Amino acid sequence: RHFQSATTATNIPILSSHFQYPSQASKSVHKNYFRSTTLKMTRDNKTNIVNNPPKRAKLTPHPPSTKTIGTHSGTFQADEALGVWLLRQIPLYRHSPVVRSRDPSVLQTCDIVLDVGGIYNHEDLKYDHHQRDYDERFDPKIKYDESNQVIQVERCTKLSASGLIYRHYGKKVIRQYYPELTQDMVDLAYVKMYDSFMEAVDAIDTGVEPIPPRENESPIQLQYVDKTGLSSRVSRLNPRWNEIDETTEKSPDPDARFEVASEMCGQDFLGMLTHIVESDLPARSFVDEAVKSRFEIDPSGEIICLPSGGLPWKGHLYDLEHEYNIKDPLIKYVLYTDQAGMWRIQAVSVEGKGFENRLSLPKEWRGVRDEDLEKVAGI
C-alpha cells in the first residue's frame, strides 16, 4: 500500500505495520474534549452528534421588528456591520431598521445602540467600546503548562462592539440556527466561534498586532500582507473618495453599502459556524477513538489512523493529548485515506505553530514517488 505525505508530498510504500525511518532521531518511535472551563461532551452526546450530525436550520419567517438599531454614520467597519447582523438573527431584532448617525438626539430614539455613544451598559442596551477606561474581554483562553496543568490566559484584545454583541447574544444566534443542539454543544460552539472568528474582528478593530512585540528585539518584518480577510473586504465596500454611481451620477449611498457589508459579515459568520457545528464537533469522536487505539496501529503509540482525510483533527488531537495527559511520547504522525483511496501520512505540527513539525519525514523522501521512493526509503 502507498502512503502519501501531506506535509512532504511523498508516496510511501508500506509492507507492514512497522517501518523503520532512516534518521537516528526517528528510532525512538519504536522504543516503546477540553478541561476546566471548556466543556466535555458526554458519551451520549458524542454518539448522537456522529450518527445524527446537526444541520443548519432556516430561520422561521418573522415579521419585521419595530425595534430600531442605532450605530454611527460615516466610514463603516466589520465591527458594527457584524454586530448589526448578529442582532438581526434573533426574533426581537429580526429585519430591524438601522439608523446610522452620530447625533446623540437621534441615537436616543433607537432601541439599541452599538459602536457609538461612549457607553457600555447591557441593561440600557448600549454597546460602545471607545471609552478611555474600557477593558472588556472575552473569557480567558485555556492553555496548559509543562506539567499539563490548566492555566488561564487573558485575551490579547478587548471586545469591539460586535464582540460585546456576541458576548450577550451569541448563544441565542447559535441556537436560532441549531435549535436541537444540547446546551453543552452550544457552549462549546460559542467558545470555538470566538476563537476562530470573532477574536480576529475584535483585534483588527481595536488595533492589536497579530505578532506580539518582544523586549529588546527588533520588530518582525512581515514578508507579505494579507488583504483578503473579512475586515479588509468590508473596508473596500465603503464608497471611494472619487467613486460615482453610473446610474445616479452621484456618490454611492453609504447606508446601502453598509447593508451589503453587514450581510457579507453574516455569511462569513455562518460559514464558520457551519464548519464548527457540522464538521469540527462531530470529528472529535473519531479523533478520540483514534487516539485511544493508537497502540493497535503501532507499538510506539506515536501514530494514529483516521477513517477519512477530510476530517479536521489537529485541534482535537492537541486537546485530547492534554485531556489524557499524553506527554512522552507525543503523537508524531497521522494516517488516513484521501478521496481517491490513497493512503497518506501527515506529520503532526508543534502545538501553536503552523509549519514546525514534531518530527518531519526525512528530506530525501520528499518529492519522490513510487519505485524511486522505494529505493530511497528502502521499504
mmCIF file of C-alpha atoms in Angstrom, residues 142-144 315 317-319 321-322 330 348-354 356 358:
data_model
loop_
_atom_site.group_PDB
_atom_site.id
_atom_site.type_symbol
_atom_site.label_atom_id
_atom_site.label_comp_id
_atom_site.label_asym_id
_atom_site.label_seq_id
_atom_site.Cartn_x
_atom_site.Cartn_y
_atom_site.Cartn_z
ATOM 1 C CA ILE A 142 -7.377 27.727 28.331
ATOM 2 C CA LYS A 143 -3.795 26.523 27.918
ATOM 3 C CA TYR A 144 -1.509 24.057 29.635
ATOM 4 C CA GLY A 315 -7.204 20.952 17.323
ATOM 5 C CA LEU A 317 -5.579 15.956 18.828
ATOM 6 C CA TYR A 318 -3.873 18.631 20.929
ATOM 7 C CA ASP A 319 -6.864 18.836 23.282
ATOM 8 C CA GLU A 321 -3.348 14.793 24.427
ATOM 9 C CA HIS A 322 -3.843 17.231 27.291
ATOM 10 C CA LEU A 330 3.615 12.743 21.844
ATOM 11 C CA VAL A 348 1.857 16.495 13.400
ATOM 12 C CA SER A 349 2.978 20.091 13.815
ATOM 13 C CA VAL A 350 4.219 21.525 17.091
ATOM 14 C CA GLU A 351 1.244 22.822 19.059
ATOM 15 C CA GLY A 352 0.813 26.538 18.475
ATOM 16 C CA LYS A 353 2.988 26.565 15.338
ATOM 17 C CA GLY A 354 1.835 26.166 11.778
ATOM 18 C CA GLU A 356 7.210 23.271 12.501
ATOM 19 C CA ARG A 358 7.259 17.421 15.918
#
